[in-house]
Coordinates of C-alpha atoms in Angstrom, one line a residue:
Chain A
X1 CA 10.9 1.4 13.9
X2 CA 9.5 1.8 17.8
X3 CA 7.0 3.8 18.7
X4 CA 5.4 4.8 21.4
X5 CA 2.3 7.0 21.9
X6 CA 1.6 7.9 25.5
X7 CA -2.0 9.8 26.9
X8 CA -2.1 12.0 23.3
X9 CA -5.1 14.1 23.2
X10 CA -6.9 16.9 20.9
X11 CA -10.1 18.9 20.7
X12 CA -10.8 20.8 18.1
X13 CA -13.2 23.2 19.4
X14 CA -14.3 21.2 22.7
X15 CA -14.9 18.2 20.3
X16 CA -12.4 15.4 21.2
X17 CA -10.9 14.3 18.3
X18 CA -8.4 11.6 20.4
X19 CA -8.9 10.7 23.8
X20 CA -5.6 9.2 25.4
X21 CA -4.3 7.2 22.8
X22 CA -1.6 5.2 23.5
X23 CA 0.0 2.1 22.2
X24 CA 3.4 0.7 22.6
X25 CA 4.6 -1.1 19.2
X26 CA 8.5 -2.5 18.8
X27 CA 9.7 -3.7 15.2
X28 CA 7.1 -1.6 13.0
X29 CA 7.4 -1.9 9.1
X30 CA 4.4 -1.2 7.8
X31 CA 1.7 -0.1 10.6
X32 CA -1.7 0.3 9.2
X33 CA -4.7 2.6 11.0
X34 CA -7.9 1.7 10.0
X35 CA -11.5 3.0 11.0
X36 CA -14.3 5.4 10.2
X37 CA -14.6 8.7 9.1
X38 CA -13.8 11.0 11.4
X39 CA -12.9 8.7 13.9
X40 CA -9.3 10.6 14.8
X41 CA -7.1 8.1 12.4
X42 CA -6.3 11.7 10.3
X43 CA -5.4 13.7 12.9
X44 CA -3.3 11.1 14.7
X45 CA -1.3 10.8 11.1
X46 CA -1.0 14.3 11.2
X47 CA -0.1 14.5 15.0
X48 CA 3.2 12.5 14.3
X49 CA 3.7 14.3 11.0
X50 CA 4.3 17.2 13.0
X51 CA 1.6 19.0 11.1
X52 CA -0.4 19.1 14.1
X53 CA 0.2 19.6 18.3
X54 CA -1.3 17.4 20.4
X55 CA -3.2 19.4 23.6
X56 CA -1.4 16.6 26.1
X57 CA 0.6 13.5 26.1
X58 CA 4.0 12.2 24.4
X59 CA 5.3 10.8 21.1
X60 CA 8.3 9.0 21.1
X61 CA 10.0 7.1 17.8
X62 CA 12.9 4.8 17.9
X63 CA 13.7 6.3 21.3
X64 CA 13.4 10.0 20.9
X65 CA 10.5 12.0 21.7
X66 CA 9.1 14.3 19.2
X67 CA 8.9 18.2 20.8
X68 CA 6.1 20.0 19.7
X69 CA 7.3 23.1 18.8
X70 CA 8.3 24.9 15.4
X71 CA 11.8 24.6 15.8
X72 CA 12.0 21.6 16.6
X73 CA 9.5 19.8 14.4
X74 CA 11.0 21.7 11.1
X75 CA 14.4 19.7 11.7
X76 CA 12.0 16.5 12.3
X77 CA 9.8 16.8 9.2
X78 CA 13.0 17.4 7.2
X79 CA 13.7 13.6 7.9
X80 CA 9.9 12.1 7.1
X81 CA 8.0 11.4 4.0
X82 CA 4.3 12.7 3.9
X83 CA 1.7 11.7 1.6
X84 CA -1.3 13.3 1.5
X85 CA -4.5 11.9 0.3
X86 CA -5.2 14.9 -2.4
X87 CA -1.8 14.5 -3.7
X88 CA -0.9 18.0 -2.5
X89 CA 1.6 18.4 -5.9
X90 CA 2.6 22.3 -6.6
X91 CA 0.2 23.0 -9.3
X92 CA 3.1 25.5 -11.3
X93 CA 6.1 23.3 -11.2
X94 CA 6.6 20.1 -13.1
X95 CA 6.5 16.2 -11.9
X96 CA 10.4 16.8 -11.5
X97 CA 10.5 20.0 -10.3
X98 CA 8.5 18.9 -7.7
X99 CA 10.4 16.4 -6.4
X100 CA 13.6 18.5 -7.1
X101 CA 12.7 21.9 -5.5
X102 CA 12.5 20.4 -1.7
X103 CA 16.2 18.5 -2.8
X104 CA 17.8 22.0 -3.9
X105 CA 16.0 24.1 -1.0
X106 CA 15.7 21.9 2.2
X107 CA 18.0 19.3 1.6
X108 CA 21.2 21.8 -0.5
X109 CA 21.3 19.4 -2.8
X110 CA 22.7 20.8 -6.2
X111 CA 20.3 21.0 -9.0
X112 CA 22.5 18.2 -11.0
X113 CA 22.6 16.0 -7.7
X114 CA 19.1 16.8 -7.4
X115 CA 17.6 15.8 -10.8
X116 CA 19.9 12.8 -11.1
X117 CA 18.0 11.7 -8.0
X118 CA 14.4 12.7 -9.1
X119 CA 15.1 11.1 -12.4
X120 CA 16.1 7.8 -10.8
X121 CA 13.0 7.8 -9.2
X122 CA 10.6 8.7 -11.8
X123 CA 12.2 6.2 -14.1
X124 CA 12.1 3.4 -11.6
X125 CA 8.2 4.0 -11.3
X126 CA 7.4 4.4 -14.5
X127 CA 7.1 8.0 -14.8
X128 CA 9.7 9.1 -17.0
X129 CA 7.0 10.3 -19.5
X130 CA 5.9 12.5 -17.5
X131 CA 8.7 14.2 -16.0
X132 CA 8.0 17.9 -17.6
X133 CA 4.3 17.3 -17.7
X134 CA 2.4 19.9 -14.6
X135 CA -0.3 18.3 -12.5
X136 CA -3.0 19.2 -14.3
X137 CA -1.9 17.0 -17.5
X138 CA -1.4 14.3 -15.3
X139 CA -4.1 11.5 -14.0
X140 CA -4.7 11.4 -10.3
X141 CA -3.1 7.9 -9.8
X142 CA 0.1 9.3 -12.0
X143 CA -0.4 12.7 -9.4
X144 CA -0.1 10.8 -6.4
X145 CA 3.3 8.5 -8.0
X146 CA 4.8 11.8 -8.2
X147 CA 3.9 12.9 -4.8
X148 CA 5.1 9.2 -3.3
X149 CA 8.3 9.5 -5.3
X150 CA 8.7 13.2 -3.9
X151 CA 8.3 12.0 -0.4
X152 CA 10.8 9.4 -1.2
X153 CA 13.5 11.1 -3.0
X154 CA 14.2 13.0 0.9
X155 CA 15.4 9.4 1.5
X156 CA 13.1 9.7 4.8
X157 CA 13.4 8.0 7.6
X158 CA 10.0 6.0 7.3
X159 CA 6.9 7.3 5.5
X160 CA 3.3 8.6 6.4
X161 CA 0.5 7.7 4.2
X162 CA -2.7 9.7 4.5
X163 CA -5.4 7.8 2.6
X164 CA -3.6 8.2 -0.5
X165 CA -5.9 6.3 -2.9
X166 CA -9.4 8.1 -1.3
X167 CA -9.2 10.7 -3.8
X168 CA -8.5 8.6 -6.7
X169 CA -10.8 7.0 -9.5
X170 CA -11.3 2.9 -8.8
X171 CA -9.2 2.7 -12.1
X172 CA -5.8 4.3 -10.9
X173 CA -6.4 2.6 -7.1
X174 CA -4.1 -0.3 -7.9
X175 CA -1.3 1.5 -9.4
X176 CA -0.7 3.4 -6.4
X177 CA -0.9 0.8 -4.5
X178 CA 1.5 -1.3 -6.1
X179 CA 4.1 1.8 -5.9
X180 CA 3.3 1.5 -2.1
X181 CA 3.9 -2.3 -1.7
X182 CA 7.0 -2.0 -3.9
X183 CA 8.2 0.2 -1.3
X184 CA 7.3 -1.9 1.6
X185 CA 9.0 -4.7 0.0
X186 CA 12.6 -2.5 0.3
X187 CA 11.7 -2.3 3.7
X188 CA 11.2 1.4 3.7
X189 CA 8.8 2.0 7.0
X190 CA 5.7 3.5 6.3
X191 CA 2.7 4.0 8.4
X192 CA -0.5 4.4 6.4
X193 CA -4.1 5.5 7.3
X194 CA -6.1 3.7 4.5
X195 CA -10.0 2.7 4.1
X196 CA -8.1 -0.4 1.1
X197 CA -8.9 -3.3 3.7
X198 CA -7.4 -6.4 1.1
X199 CA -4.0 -3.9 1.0
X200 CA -4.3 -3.1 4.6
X201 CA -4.2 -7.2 5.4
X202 CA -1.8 -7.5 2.3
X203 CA 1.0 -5.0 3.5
X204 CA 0.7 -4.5 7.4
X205 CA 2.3 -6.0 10.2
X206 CA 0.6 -4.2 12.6
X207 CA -2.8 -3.0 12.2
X208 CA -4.6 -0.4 14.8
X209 CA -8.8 0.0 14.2
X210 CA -9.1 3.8 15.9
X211 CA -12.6 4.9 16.3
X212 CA -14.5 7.5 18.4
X213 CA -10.6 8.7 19.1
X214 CA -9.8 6.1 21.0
X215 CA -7.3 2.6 20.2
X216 CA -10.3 0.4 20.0
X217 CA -8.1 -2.8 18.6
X218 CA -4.3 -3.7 18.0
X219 CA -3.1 -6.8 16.7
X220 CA -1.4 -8.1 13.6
X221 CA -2.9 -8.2 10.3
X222 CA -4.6 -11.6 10.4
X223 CA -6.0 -11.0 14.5
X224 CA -7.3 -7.7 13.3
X225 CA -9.3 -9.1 10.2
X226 CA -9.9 -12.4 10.6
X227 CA -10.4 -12.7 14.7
X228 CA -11.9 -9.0 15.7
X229 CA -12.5 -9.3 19.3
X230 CA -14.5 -5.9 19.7
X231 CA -18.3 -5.4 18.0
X232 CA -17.3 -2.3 16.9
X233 CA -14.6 -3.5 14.9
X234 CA -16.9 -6.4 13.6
X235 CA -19.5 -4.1 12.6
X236 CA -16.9 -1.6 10.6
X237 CA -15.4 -4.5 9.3
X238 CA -18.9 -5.9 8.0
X239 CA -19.9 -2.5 6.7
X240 CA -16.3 -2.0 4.4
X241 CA -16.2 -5.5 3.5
X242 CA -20.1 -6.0 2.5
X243 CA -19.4 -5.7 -1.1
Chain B
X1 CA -30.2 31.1 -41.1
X2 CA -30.4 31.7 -37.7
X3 CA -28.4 28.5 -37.0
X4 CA -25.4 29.8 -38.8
X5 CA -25.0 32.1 -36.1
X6 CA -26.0 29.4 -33.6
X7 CA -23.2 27.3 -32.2
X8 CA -23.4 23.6 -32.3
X9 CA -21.4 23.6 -29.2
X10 CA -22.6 25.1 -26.2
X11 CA -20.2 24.3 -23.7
X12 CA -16.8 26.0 -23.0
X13 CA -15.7 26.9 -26.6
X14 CA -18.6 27.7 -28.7
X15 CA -17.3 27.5 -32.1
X16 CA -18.9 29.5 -35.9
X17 CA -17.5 29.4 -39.6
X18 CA -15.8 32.3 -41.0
X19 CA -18.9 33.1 -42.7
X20 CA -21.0 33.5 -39.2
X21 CA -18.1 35.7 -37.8
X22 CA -18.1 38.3 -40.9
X23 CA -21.9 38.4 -41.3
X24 CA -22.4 39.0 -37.4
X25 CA -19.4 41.7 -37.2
X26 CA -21.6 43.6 -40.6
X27 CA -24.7 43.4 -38.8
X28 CA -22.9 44.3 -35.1
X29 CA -21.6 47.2 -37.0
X30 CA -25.0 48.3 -39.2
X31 CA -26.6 47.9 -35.8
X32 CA -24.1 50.4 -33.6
X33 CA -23.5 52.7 -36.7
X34 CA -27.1 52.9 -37.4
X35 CA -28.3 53.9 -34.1
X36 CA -25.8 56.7 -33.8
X37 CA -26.4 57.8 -37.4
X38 CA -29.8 57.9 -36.7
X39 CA -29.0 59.8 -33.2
X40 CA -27.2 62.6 -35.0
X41 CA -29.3 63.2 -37.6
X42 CA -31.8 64.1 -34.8
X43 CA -29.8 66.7 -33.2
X44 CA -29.1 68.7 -36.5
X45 CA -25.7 69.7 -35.5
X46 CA -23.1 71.0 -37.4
X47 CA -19.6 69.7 -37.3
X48 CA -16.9 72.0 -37.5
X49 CA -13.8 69.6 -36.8
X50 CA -11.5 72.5 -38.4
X51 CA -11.9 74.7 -35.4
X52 CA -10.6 71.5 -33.2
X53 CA -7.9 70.4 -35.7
X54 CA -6.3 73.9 -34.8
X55 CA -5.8 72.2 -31.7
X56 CA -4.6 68.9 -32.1
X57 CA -1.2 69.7 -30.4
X58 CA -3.6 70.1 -27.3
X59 CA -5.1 66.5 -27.3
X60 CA -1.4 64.8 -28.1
X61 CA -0.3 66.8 -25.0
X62 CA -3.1 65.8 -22.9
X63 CA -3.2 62.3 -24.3
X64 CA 0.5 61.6 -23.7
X65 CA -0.1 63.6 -19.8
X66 CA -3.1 60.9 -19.5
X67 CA -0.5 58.2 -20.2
X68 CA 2.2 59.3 -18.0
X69 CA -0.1 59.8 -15.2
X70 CA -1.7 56.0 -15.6
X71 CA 2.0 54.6 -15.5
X72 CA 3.1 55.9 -13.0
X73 CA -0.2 55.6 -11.0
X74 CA 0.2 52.2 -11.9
X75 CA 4.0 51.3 -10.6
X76 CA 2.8 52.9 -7.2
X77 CA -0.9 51.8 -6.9
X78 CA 1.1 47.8 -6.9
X79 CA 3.4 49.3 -3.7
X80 CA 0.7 50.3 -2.0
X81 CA -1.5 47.6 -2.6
X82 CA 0.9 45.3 -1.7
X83 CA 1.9 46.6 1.4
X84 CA -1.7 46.7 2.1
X85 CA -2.6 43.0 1.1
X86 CA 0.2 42.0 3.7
X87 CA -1.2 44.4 6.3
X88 CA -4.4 42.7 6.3
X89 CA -3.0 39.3 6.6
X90 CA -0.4 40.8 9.2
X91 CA -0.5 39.6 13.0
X92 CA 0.3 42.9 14.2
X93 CA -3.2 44.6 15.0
X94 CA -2.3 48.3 14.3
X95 CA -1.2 47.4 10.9
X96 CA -4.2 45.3 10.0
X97 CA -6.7 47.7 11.2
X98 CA -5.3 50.6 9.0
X99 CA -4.8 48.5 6.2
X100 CA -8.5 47.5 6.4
X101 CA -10.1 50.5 7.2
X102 CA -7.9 51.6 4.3
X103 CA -9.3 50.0 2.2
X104 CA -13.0 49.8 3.0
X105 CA -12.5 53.6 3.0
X106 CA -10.9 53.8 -0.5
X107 CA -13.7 51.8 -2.1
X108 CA -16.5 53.2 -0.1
X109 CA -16.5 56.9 -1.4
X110 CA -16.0 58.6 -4.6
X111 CA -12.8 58.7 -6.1
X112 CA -14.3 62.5 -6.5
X113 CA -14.4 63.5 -2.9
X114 CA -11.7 62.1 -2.4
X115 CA -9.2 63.9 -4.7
X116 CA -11.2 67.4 -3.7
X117 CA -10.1 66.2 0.3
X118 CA -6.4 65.2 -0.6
X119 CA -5.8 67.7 -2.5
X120 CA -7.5 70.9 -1.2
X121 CA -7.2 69.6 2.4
X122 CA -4.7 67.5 3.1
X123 CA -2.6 68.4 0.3
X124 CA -2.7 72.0 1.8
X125 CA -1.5 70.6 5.5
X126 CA 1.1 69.3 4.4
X127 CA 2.6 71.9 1.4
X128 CA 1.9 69.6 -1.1
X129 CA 1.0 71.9 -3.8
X130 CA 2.3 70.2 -7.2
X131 CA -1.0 69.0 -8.6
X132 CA 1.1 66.1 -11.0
X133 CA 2.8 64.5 -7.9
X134 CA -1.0 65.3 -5.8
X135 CA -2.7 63.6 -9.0
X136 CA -0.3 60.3 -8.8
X137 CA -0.4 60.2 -5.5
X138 CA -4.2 60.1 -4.9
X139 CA -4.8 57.7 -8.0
X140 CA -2.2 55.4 -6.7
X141 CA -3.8 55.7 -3.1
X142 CA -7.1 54.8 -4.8
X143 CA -6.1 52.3 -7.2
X144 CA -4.2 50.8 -4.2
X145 CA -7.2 49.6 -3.0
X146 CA -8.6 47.5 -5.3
X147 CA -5.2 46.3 -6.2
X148 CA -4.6 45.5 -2.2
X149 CA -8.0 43.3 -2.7
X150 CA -6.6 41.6 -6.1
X151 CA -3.4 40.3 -4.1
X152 CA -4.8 39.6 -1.5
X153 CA -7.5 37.1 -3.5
X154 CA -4.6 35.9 -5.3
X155 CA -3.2 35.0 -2.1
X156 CA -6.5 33.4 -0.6
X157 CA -6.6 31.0 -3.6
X158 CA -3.7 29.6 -3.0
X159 CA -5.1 26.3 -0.9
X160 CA -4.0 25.6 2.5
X161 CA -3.2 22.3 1.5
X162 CA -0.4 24.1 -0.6
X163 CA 1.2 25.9 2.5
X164 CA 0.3 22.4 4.4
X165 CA 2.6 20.5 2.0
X166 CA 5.4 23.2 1.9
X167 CA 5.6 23.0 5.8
X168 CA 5.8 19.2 5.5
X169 CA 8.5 19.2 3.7
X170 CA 10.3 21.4 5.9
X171 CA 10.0 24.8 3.7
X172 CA 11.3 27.9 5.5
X173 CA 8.4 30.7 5.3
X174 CA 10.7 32.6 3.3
X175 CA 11.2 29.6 0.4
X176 CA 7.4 29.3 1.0
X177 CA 6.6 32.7 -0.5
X178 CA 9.3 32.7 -3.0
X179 CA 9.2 29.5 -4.5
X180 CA 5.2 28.7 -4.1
X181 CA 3.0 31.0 -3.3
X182 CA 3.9 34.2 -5.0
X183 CA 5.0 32.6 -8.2
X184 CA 1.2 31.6 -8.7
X185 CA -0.1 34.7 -7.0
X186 CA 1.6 36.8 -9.8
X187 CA -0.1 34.4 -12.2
X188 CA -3.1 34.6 -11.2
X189 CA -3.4 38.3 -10.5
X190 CA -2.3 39.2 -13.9
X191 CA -5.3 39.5 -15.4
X192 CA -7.4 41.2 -12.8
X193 CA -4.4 43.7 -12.8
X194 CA -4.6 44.6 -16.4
X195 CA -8.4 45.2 -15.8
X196 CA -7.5 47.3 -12.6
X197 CA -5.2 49.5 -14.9
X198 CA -8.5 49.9 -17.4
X199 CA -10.1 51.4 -15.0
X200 CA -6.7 53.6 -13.8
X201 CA -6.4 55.1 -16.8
X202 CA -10.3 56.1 -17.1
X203 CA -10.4 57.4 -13.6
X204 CA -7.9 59.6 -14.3
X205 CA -10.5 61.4 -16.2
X206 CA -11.2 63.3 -12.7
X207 CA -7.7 64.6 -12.1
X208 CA -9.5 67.3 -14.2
X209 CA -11.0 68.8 -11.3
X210 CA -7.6 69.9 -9.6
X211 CA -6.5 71.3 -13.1
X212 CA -4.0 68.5 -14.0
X213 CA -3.9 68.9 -18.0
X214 CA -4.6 65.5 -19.0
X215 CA -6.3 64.3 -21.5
X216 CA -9.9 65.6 -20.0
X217 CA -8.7 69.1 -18.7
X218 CA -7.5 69.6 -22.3
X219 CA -10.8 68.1 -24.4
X220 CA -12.9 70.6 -22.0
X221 CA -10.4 73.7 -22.7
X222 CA -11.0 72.9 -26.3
X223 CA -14.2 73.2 -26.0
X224 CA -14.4 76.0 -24.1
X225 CA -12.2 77.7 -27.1
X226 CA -14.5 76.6 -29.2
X227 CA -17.6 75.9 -28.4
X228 CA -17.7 72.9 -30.0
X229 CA -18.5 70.0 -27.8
X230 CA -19.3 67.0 -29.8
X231 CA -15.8 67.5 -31.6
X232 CA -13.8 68.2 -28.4
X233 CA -15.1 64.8 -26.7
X234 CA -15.6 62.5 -29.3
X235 CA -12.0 62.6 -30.1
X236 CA -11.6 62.1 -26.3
X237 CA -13.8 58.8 -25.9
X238 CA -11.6 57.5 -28.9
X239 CA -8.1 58.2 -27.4
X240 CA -9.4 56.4 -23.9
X241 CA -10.1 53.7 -26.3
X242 CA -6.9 53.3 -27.8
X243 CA -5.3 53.4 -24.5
X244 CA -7.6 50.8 -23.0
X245 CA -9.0 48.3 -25.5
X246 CA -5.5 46.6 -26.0
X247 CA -5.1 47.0 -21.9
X248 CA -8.8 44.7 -21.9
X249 CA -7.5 42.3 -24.9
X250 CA -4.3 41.7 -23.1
X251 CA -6.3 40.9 -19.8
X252 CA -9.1 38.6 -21.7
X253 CA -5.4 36.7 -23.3
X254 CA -3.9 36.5 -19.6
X255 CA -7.3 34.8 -18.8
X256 CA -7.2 32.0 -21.3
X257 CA -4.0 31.4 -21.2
X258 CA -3.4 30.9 -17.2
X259 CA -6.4 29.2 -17.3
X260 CA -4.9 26.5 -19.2
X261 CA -1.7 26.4 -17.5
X262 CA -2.6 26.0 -14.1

């Protein structure tokens, strides 16, 4: 995928969150935003989710230009897959009723068409056990397979990945992570916010370090980590990677 | 001893051996009985239960009068609140400032004053002049309250992160409601409901006042037949209890049970 962010800014309550971002990036597979807490990396995610409006400035992808506005963005978010980092499953329904529900309602699938495809999915990573189980009888790394499999059984257009193993115990890290590099192997797109720095240089063909809301460092996955031109990206780098 | 009754777990479910739970309900009992035994024995006062068995046709009347009235308090009471919980989440002003003031009204004064003020005054204004339908009406109005509050809490718990997700995945508002949030709204307000109608059928107690024969109006015409005051209420206290103890079991079930499913 292409995409190109051009001058996008937001304040949340006269705090700037991102401050002209913009970055032009051709052939994308798996594009990876790094940097500290609360440095905008979130809020960018969720600006080309559609979740959230930037005050000023454009996003295009693969050549069309996302307009902020409800009708407009409900069509849009129809055709991407969002992950969010606490798993976000409906409490009441089960593993495949989540994944089912958005199928049926969003997407008219019928409810055959639509479990066929959810149980395809759950089969395929290794959830099958669990397919009547609710969230709360599931572990949080099983949780967020579910929610990964839900974004994926849309068939989206490319994924978005909000820190999806911050929530989760050290134990259940990998598993999720594996689901997400299985995915990346198919060549399904995917941009992912993530703090996992051996994934990160693992997965990502492009890697962006985004601090103070600003672009402070693009480059491919072996510039960004193993030749950081900027201190501040040294320093993060030393601070994630101390231990 | 005392650590029979003494559980060894002190966290979420305490659990005692058959043998606790019979000697505790005995000395629950010998406790309770005792005190009023000992309470009555002070007053020296006579029973005469025949002069109020004459009347028993009285109480059935009033009792069943006192359940009609709670139902269909109740059925209304959940219309009202809910058009109330919406109004105070609504983006149109007018309708979230009544639906506020409503309510902070409702709750702020006694259910007393204000069926003497519905029904003497504006019940009056407007030729409303059948007590029943006045009775309903002004318990529903009051119930409506709390039960506005109860949906509306129901509503609050649903997390953002919940709507969030729905949005994401391209959820019309409608779907939203039907298919997420009001699905675990009803859930979750079940048990505060049942509790809500507890307290529905106590209050109607006061529809008294404006001479709707309920179960109250009739204990008190009893006793002013009879003179016999102990036997006209005691019966009274029990028939509120037989209405609302299963009302409070079925809430404390809703409770465990929800709270395991969610």
């Amino acid at each position: 995928m292409k995409l190109e962010l051009s001058g996008i800014t937001k304040t949340y309550e006269g705090q700037v969150v991102l401050d002209h971002v913009s970055v032009i990036l051709d052939d994308i597979h798996a594009f990876v935003i790094i940097g500290p807490s609360g440095g905008g990396k979130t809020t960018l995610l969720r600006i080309l989710a559609g979740l959230e409006y930037p005050d000023s400035g454009k996003v295009t992808i693969d050549g069309e230009e996302i307009q902020y506005h409800e009708s407009w963005l409900r069509k849009y978010r129809k055709s991407i897959g969002m992950v969010f980092q606490s798993y976000n499953l409906f409490p009441h329904l089960s593993a495949l009723r989540n994944i089912t529900l958005p199928l049926e309602l969003v997407h008219g699938m019928s409810r055959q068409d639509a479990e066929a495809r959810a149980m395809e999915l759950l089969e395929r990573f290794q959830l099958k056990d669990h397919t009547y189980k609710k969230p709360i009888q599931l572990s949080g790394g099983q949780k967020q397979r579910v929610a990964i499999a839900r974004a994926m059984a849309i068939k989206p257009k490319f994924l978005l990945l909000d820190e999806p193993t911050s929530a989760l115990d050290p134990e259940f890290t990998s598993e999720v992570l594996d689901m997400i590099e299985e995915l990346r192997e198919e060549q399904k797109d995917l941009i992912l916010v993530t703090h996992e720095m051996g994934f990160a240089r693992q997965v990502a063909d492009h890697v962006m370090f985004v601090a103070e809301g600003r672009v402070m460092e693009i480059g491919n996955a072996g510039e960004i980590f193993d030749a950081p031109k900027q201190g501040e990206l040294k320093q993060f780098l030393d601070k994630v990677l101390k231990y | 001893m005392a650590g029979l009754f003494i559980s060894q777990e002190h966290h979420e479910h305490p659990k005692w051996s058959n043998l606790a739970w019979v000697l505790s309900a005995i000395l629950v009992f010998i406790i309770i009985s005792g005190i009023f035994i000992f309470a009555f024995s002070q007053l020296q006062y006579h029973f005469n239960w025949s002069a109020i068995y004459k009347y028993k046709a009285k109480f059935i009347h009033g009792w069943l009068m006192t359940i009609i009235i709670s139902l269909f308090s109740l059925v209304l009471s959940l219309f009202i609140g809910f058009f109330f919980a919406v109004g105070q989440q609504s983006r149109f002003l007018p309708y979230r400032m009544i639906s506020k003031v409503y309510i902070e009204i409702i709750r702020g004064t006694p259910l007393l004053v204000q069926i003497l003020i519905f029904f003497y005054v504006i019940g009056s204004a407007f030729h409303l002049n059948n007590r029943y339908v006045a009775g309903i009406l002004i318990l529903s109005f009051f119930a409506g309250a709390y039960v506005s509050e109860i949906i509306r809490a129901g509503i609050e718990s649903i997390g953002k992160t919940q709507l969030e997700t729905a949005k994401s995945l391209g959820f019309t508002k409608r779907d939203t409601y039907r298919y997420i949030i009001i699905p675990q709204v009803l859930k979750r307000i079940m048990p505060p409901l049942a509790g809500q109608f507890v307290s529905l059928v106590k209050d109607s107690s006061l529809l008294s006042i404006i001479s709707v024969s309920e179960f109250t109006l009739n204990a008190q015409e009893v006793n002013s037949y009879t003179y016999s005051t102990l036997e006209s209420y005691i019966p009274l206290a029990i028939g509120y209890f037989i209405l609302t103890f299963p009302i409070s079991m079925l809430t404390r079930y809703l409770e465990r049970k929800f709270h395991y499913e969610t």
